[in-house]
Amino acid sequence: MRKRAEEARRESEGRFAAFMTHLPAAAFLKDEGGRTLFANQYLQELLGFKNWEGETTGSLVAGEVGQQMEEDDRKALSQGPLKVQETVVDSHGDSRTFETIKFPIQLERATMLLGGISVDITERKRAEEELRATEQRLSESQRVAHVGSWSWDLTTGAMVWTPELYRVFGVSLDTFVPSGEALLSVIH
């Protein structure tokens, strides 16, 4: 019976180790003093960590970024789960943005640990920036050409106008509510 339980424990630990090795996100565990107890393979390769065990974030990630990470660690330990965006330079010199969730882990004895997982959102941030720039160019083009555009959801009846369309029809963005009837009322 004891041998079977030990074998089951080893299998469980093996599955967990394989999961952490193949996880396409950074995972870490730190003690209450901020010393790193665990960093998965993704995190080690991402930042080029070699001798990370027992090191603080400030000694592994230089400058203000490391200091902010340590401040966020303390906040998560004292206040509970915390979601932050962190931008780091990876081992190839590229800037990467991560959405990180940090959370306290209370063990049976009085020891408190900090766990965390970080997902790379660099491409999403770039796409959001590109979308904002495209929307700004469209808005500027409509302003210069003195044209606007609108969309109408025929299922709900909801209508959305661009700011320039309000100007074209001489109505207030603050008080005019676009609708099919309202559109007909402003067309002369």
PDB file of C-alpha atoms in Angstrom:
ATOM      1  CA  MET A   1       0.000   0.000   0.000  1.00  0.00           C
ATOM      2  CA  ARG A   2       2.756   2.438   0.955  1.00  0.00           C
ATOM      3  CA  LYS A   3       4.734   1.558  -2.183  1.00  0.00           C
ATOM      4  CA  ARG A   4       1.674   2.228  -4.340  1.00  0.00           C
ATOM      5  CA  ALA A   5       1.096   5.616  -2.675  1.00  0.00           C
ATOM      6  CA  GLU A   6       4.748   6.563  -3.225  1.00  0.00           C
ATOM      7  CA  GLU A   7       4.512   5.525  -6.872  1.00  0.00           C
ATOM      8  CA  ALA A   8       1.318   7.567  -7.322  1.00  0.00           C
ATOM      9  CA  ARG A   9       3.025  10.604  -5.743  1.00  0.00           C
ATOM     10  CA  ARG A  10       6.022  10.283  -8.114  1.00  0.00           C
ATOM     11  CA  GLU A  11       3.694   9.997 -11.118  1.00  0.00           C
ATOM     12  CA  SER A  12       1.767  13.068  -9.993  1.00  0.00           C
ATOM     13  CA  GLU A  13       4.981  15.046  -9.508  1.00  0.00           C
ATOM     14  CA  GLY A  14       6.202  13.873 -12.933  1.00  0.00           C
ATOM     15  CA  ARG A  15       2.994  15.085 -14.610  1.00  0.00           C
ATOM     16  CA  PHE A  16       3.266  18.433 -12.869  1.00  0.00           C
ATOM     17  CA  ALA A  17       6.952  18.801 -13.831  1.00  0.00           C
ATOM     18  CA  ALA A  18       6.108  17.992 -17.470  1.00  0.00           C
ATOM     19  CA  PHE A  19       3.275  20.533 -17.367  1.00  0.00           C
ATOM     20  CA  MET A  20       5.589  23.253 -16.042  1.00  0.00           C
ATOM     21  CA  THR A  21       8.295  22.362 -18.571  1.00  0.00           C
ATOM     22  CA  HIS A  22       5.920  22.645 -21.525  1.00  0.00           C
ATOM     23  CA  LEU A  23       3.802  25.571 -20.283  1.00  0.00           C
ATOM     24  CA  PRO A  24       4.024  28.356 -22.922  1.00  0.00           C
ATOM     25  CA  ALA A  25       3.924  31.012 -20.194  1.00  0.00           C
ATOM     26  CA  ALA A  26       6.205  32.091 -17.373  1.00  0.00           C
ATOM     27  CA  ALA A  27       5.502  30.597 -13.941  1.00  0.00           C
ATOM     28  CA  PHE A  28       7.325  31.382 -10.720  1.00  0.00           C
ATOM     29  CA  LEU A  29       7.262  30.839  -6.984  1.00  0.00           C
ATOM     30  CA  LYS A  30       8.988  33.083  -4.434  1.00  0.00           C
ATOM     31  CA  ASP A  31       9.333  33.084  -0.680  1.00  0.00           C
ATOM     32  CA  GLU A  32       8.106  35.913   1.541  1.00  0.00           C
ATOM     33  CA  GLY A  33      11.454  37.667   1.211  1.00  0.00           C
ATOM     34  CA  GLY A  34      11.159  37.725  -2.584  1.00  0.00           C
ATOM     35  CA  ARG A  35      13.757  35.013  -3.187  1.00  0.00           C
ATOM     36  CA  THR A  36      13.017  32.812  -6.200  1.00  0.00           C
ATOM     37  CA  LEU A  37      12.152  29.231  -5.293  1.00  0.00           C
ATOM     38  CA  PHE A  38      10.960  28.129  -8.739  1.00  0.00           C
ATOM     39  CA  ALA A  39      11.092  29.477 -12.286  1.00  0.00           C
ATOM     40  CA  ASN A  40       9.788  27.282 -15.079  1.00  0.00           C
ATOM     41  CA  GLN A  41      11.793  26.561 -18.229  1.00  0.00           C
ATOM     42  CA  TYR A  42       9.926  29.199 -20.284  1.00  0.00           C
ATOM     43  CA  LEU A  43      10.858  31.927 -17.790  1.00  0.00           C
ATOM     44  CA  GLN A  44      14.456  30.757 -17.510  1.00  0.00           C
ATOM     45  CA  GLU A  45      14.894  30.759 -21.300  1.00  0.00           C
ATOM     46  CA  LEU A  46      12.974  34.013 -21.767  1.00  0.00           C
ATOM     47  CA  LEU A  47      15.211  36.022 -19.467  1.00  0.00           C
ATOM     48  CA  GLY A  48      18.343  33.905 -19.812  1.00  0.00           C
ATOM     49  CA  PHE A  49      18.352  32.926 -16.131  1.00  0.00           C
ATOM     50  CA  LYS A  50      21.267  30.699 -15.179  1.00  0.00           C
ATOM     51  CA  ASN A  51      21.664  30.852 -11.388  1.00  0.00           C
ATOM     52  CA  TRP A  52      18.220  32.012 -10.309  1.00  0.00           C
ATOM     53  CA  GLU A  53      17.558  29.900  -7.201  1.00  0.00           C
ATOM     54  CA  GLY A  54      17.449  32.057  -4.077  1.00  0.00           C
ATOM     55  CA  GLU A  55      17.866  35.271  -6.073  1.00  0.00           C
ATOM     56  CA  THR A  56      15.511  38.237  -5.756  1.00  0.00           C
ATOM     57  CA  THR A  57      13.746  39.762  -8.733  1.00  0.00           C
ATOM     58  CA  GLY A  58      15.841  42.903  -8.295  1.00  0.00           C
ATOM     59  CA  SER A  59      19.032  40.905  -8.775  1.00  0.00           C
ATOM     60  CA  LEU A  60      17.625  39.070 -11.813  1.00  0.00           C
ATOM     61  CA  VAL A  61      15.830  41.970 -13.561  1.00  0.00           C
ATOM     62  CA  ALA A  62      17.787  45.202 -13.517  1.00  0.00           C
ATOM     63  CA  GLY A  63      16.667  48.755 -12.850  1.00  0.00           C
ATOM     64  CA  GLU A  64      13.225  50.226 -12.427  1.00  0.00           C
ATOM     65  CA  VAL A  65      11.512  47.199 -13.978  1.00  0.00           C
ATOM     66  CA  GLY A  66      12.915  44.884 -11.309  1.00  0.00           C
ATOM     67  CA  GLN A  67      12.072  47.389  -8.570  1.00  0.00           C
ATOM     68  CA  GLN A  68       8.465  47.696  -9.804  1.00  0.00           C
ATOM     69  CA  MET A  69       8.149  43.907  -9.958  1.00  0.00           C
ATOM     70  CA  GLU A  70       9.342  43.630  -6.356  1.00  0.00           C
ATOM     71  CA  GLU A  71       6.893  46.347  -5.267  1.00  0.00           C
ATOM     72  CA  ASP A  72       4.067  44.462  -7.019  1.00  0.00           C
ATOM     73  CA  ASP A  73       5.202  41.237  -5.309  1.00  0.00           C
ATOM     74  CA  ARG A  74       4.908  42.890  -1.885  1.00  0.00           C
ATOM     75  CA  LYS A  75       1.502  44.312  -2.779  1.00  0.00           C
ATOM     76  CA  ALA A  76       0.205  40.893  -3.892  1.00  0.00           C
ATOM     77  CA  LEU A  77       1.490  39.280  -0.692  1.00  0.00           C
ATOM     78  CA  SER A  78      -0.203  41.853   1.520  1.00  0.00           C
ATOM     79  CA  GLN A  79      -3.382  42.622  -0.444  1.00  0.00           C
ATOM     80  CA  GLY A  80      -4.147  39.479  -2.434  1.00  0.00           C
ATOM     81  CA  PRO A  81      -4.119  38.595  -6.132  1.00  0.00           C
ATOM     82  CA  LEU A  82      -2.805  41.325  -8.397  1.00  0.00           C
ATOM     83  CA  LYS A  83      -2.888  41.611 -12.204  1.00  0.00           C
ATOM     84  CA  VAL A  84      -0.220  43.818 -13.785  1.00  0.00           C
ATOM     85  CA  GLN A  85       1.379  44.427 -17.161  1.00  0.00           C
ATOM     86  CA  GLU A  86       5.152  44.148 -17.193  1.00  0.00           C
ATOM     87  CA  THR A  87       7.523  44.954 -20.026  1.00  0.00           C
ATOM     88  CA  VAL A  88      10.908  43.241 -19.969  1.00  0.00           C
ATOM     89  CA  VAL A  89      13.824  42.817 -22.329  1.00  0.00           C
ATOM     90  CA  ASP A  90      14.237  39.150 -23.173  1.00  0.00           C
ATOM     91  CA  SER A  91      17.484  37.220 -23.584  1.00  0.00           C
ATOM     92  CA  HIS A  92      17.564  38.214 -27.294  1.00  0.00           C
ATOM     93  CA  GLY A  93      17.306  41.936 -26.499  1.00  0.00           C
ATOM     94  CA  ASP A  94      13.656  42.212 -27.602  1.00  0.00           C
ATOM     95  CA  SER A  95      11.079  44.088 -25.548  1.00  0.00           C
ATOM     96  CA  ARG A  96       8.181  41.821 -24.472  1.00  0.00           C
ATOM     97  CA  THR A  97       4.994  42.767 -22.617  1.00  0.00           C
ATOM     98  CA  PHE A  98       3.390  40.313 -20.219  1.00  0.00           C
ATOM     99  CA  GLU A  99       0.138  40.219 -18.329  1.00  0.00           C
ATOM    100  CA  THR A 100       1.128  38.825 -14.949  1.00  0.00           C
ATOM    101  CA  ILE A 101      -1.064  37.556 -12.170  1.00  0.00           C
ATOM    102  CA  LYS A 102       0.633  37.415  -8.778  1.00  0.00           C
ATOM    103  CA  PHE A 103      -1.036  35.736  -5.826  1.00  0.00           C
ATOM    104  CA  PRO A 104      -0.225  34.794  -2.221  1.00  0.00           C
ATOM    105  CA  ILE A 105      -0.074  31.135  -1.240  1.00  0.00           C
ATOM    106  CA  GLN A 106      -0.585  30.375   2.440  1.00  0.00           C
ATOM    107  CA  LEU A 107       1.015  27.091   3.462  1.00  0.00           C
ATOM    108  CA  GLU A 108      -0.077  25.037   6.474  1.00  0.00           C
ATOM    109  CA  ARG A 109       2.715  26.374   8.589  1.00  0.00           C
ATOM    110  CA  ALA A 110       2.879  30.165   8.878  1.00  0.00           C
ATOM    111  CA  THR A 111       4.956  30.491   5.700  1.00  0.00           C
ATOM    112  CA  MET A 112       3.575  32.673   2.923  1.00  0.00           C
ATOM    113  CA  LEU A 113       4.703  32.219  -0.684  1.00  0.00           C
ATOM    114  CA  LEU A 114       4.091  34.261  -3.823  1.00  0.00           C
ATOM    115  CA  GLY A 115       3.019  32.495  -6.982  1.00  0.00           C
ATOM    116  CA  GLY A 116       2.727  33.993 -10.400  1.00  0.00           C
ATOM    117  CA  ILE A 117       2.054  33.318 -14.033  1.00  0.00           C
ATOM    118  CA  SER A 118       2.866  35.640 -16.921  1.00  0.00           C
ATOM    119  CA  VAL A 119       1.392  35.427 -20.415  1.00  0.00           C
ATOM    120  CA  ASP A 120       3.096  37.171 -23.338  1.00  0.00           C
ATOM    121  CA  ILE A 121       0.713  39.797 -24.749  1.00  0.00           C
ATOM    122  CA  THR A 122       3.266  41.567 -26.942  1.00  0.00           C
ATOM    123  CA  GLU A 123       1.491  40.762 -30.217  1.00  0.00           C
ATOM    124  CA  ARG A 124      -1.898  41.746 -28.784  1.00  0.00           C
ATOM    125  CA  LYS A 125      -0.474  45.099 -27.621  1.00  0.00           C
ATOM    126  CA  ARG A 126       1.031  45.715 -31.070  1.00  0.00           C
ATOM    127  CA  ALA A 127      -2.303  44.892 -32.743  1.00  0.00           C
ATOM    128  CA  GLU A 128      -4.137  47.244 -30.350  1.00  0.00           C
ATOM    129  CA  GLU A 129      -1.669  50.043 -31.124  1.00  0.00           C
ATOM    130  CA  GLU A 130      -2.024  49.417 -34.861  1.00  0.00           C
ATOM    131  CA  LEU A 131      -5.829  49.478 -34.575  1.00  0.00           C
ATOM    132  CA  ARG A 132      -5.717  52.773 -32.646  1.00  0.00           C
ATOM    133  CA  ALA A 133      -3.440  54.300 -35.295  1.00  0.00           C
ATOM    134  CA  THR A 134      -5.721  53.081 -38.094  1.00  0.00           C
ATOM    135  CA  GLU A 135      -8.787  54.491 -36.335  1.00  0.00           C
ATOM    136  CA  GLN A 136      -6.989  57.814 -35.865  1.00  0.00           C
ATOM    137  CA  ARG A 137      -6.061  57.949 -39.565  1.00  0.00           C
ATOM    138  CA  LEU A 138      -9.658  57.128 -40.565  1.00  0.00           C
ATOM    139  CA  SER A 139     -11.005  59.814 -38.264  1.00  0.00           C
ATOM    140  CA  GLU A 140      -8.554  62.382 -39.648  1.00  0.00           C
ATOM    141  CA  SER A 141      -9.379  61.382 -43.250  1.00  0.00           C
ATOM    142  CA  GLN A 142     -13.107  61.787 -42.573  1.00  0.00           C
ATOM    143  CA  ARG A 143     -12.516  65.160 -40.905  1.00  0.00           C
ATOM    144  CA  VAL A 144     -10.440  66.469 -43.821  1.00  0.00           C
ATOM    145  CA  ALA A 145     -12.890  65.175 -46.449  1.00  0.00           C
ATOM    146  CA  HIS A 146     -15.894  66.263 -44.348  1.00  0.00           C
ATOM    147  CA  VAL A 147     -17.509  62.841 -44.630  1.00  0.00           C
ATOM    148  CA  GLY A 148     -18.576  60.405 -41.974  1.00  0.00           C
ATOM    149  CA  SER A 149     -19.644  56.830 -41.663  1.00  0.00           C
ATOM    150  CA  TRP A 150     -22.108  54.860 -39.647  1.00  0.00           C
ATOM    151  CA  SER A 151     -23.138  51.311 -38.841  1.00  0.00           C
ATOM    152  CA  TRP A 152     -26.601  50.018 -38.085  1.00  0.00           C
ATOM    153  CA  ASP A 153     -27.349  46.734 -36.326  1.00  0.00           C
ATOM    154  CA  LEU A 154     -30.665  45.738 -37.882  1.00  0.00           C
ATOM    155  CA  THR A 155     -31.279  43.132 -35.166  1.00  0.00           C
ATOM    156  CA  THR A 156     -31.064  45.551 -32.239  1.00  0.00           C
ATOM    157  CA  GLY A 157     -31.662  48.816 -34.081  1.00  0.00           C
ATOM    158  CA  ALA A 158     -28.480  50.265 -32.565  1.00  0.00           C
ATOM    159  CA  MET A 159     -26.757  52.812 -34.766  1.00  0.00           C
ATOM    160  CA  VAL A 160     -23.213  54.140 -34.344  1.00  0.00           C
ATOM    161  CA  TRP A 161     -21.933  57.279 -36.053  1.00  0.00           C
ATOM    162  CA  THR A 162     -18.377  58.529 -36.403  1.00  0.00           C
ATOM    163  CA  PRO A 163     -17.738  61.941 -34.816  1.00  0.00           C
ATOM    164  CA  GLU A 164     -17.418  63.550 -38.259  1.00  0.00           C
ATOM    165  CA  LEU A 165     -20.917  62.417 -39.263  1.00  0.00           C
ATOM    166  CA  TYR A 166     -22.305  64.379 -36.324  1.00  0.00           C
ATOM    167  CA  ARG A 167     -20.453  67.447 -37.629  1.00  0.00           C
ATOM    168  CA  VAL A 168     -21.675  66.852 -41.216  1.00  0.00           C
ATOM    169  CA  PHE A 169     -25.293  66.906 -40.030  1.00  0.00           C
ATOM    170  CA  GLY A 170     -24.699  69.698 -37.499  1.00  0.00           C
ATOM    171  CA  VAL A 171     -25.891  67.730 -34.479  1.00  0.00           C
ATOM    172  CA  SER A 172     -24.352  67.375 -31.041  1.00  0.00           C
ATOM    173  CA  LEU A 173     -22.431  64.247 -30.170  1.00  0.00           C
ATOM    174  CA  ASP A 174     -23.590  64.749 -26.571  1.00  0.00           C
ATOM    175  CA  THR A 175     -27.341  65.096 -27.166  1.00  0.00           C
ATOM    176  CA  PHE A 176     -28.192  63.511 -30.535  1.00  0.00           C
ATOM    177  CA  VAL A 177     -28.956  59.787 -30.380  1.00  0.00           C
ATOM    178  CA  PRO A 178     -28.532  58.147 -33.796  1.00  0.00           C
ATOM    179  CA  SER A 179     -31.408  55.974 -34.985  1.00  0.00           C
ATOM    180  CA  GLY A 180     -33.253  55.330 -38.219  1.00  0.00           C
ATOM    181  CA  GLU A 181     -35.866  57.958 -37.362  1.00  0.00           C
ATOM    182  CA  ALA A 182     -33.246  60.468 -36.194  1.00  0.00           C
ATOM    183  CA  LEU A 183     -31.310  59.975 -39.442  1.00  0.00           C
ATOM    184  CA  LEU A 184     -34.408  60.779 -41.490  1.00  0.00           C
ATOM    185  CA  SER A 185     -35.018  63.891 -39.379  1.00  0.00           C
ATOM    186  CA  VAL A 186     -31.595  65.387 -40.215  1.00  0.00           C
ATOM    187  CA  ILE A 187     -31.720  64.662 -43.957  1.00  0.00           C
ATOM    188  CA  HIS A 188     -33.286  67.686 -45.647  1.00  0.00           C
TER     189      HIS A 188
END
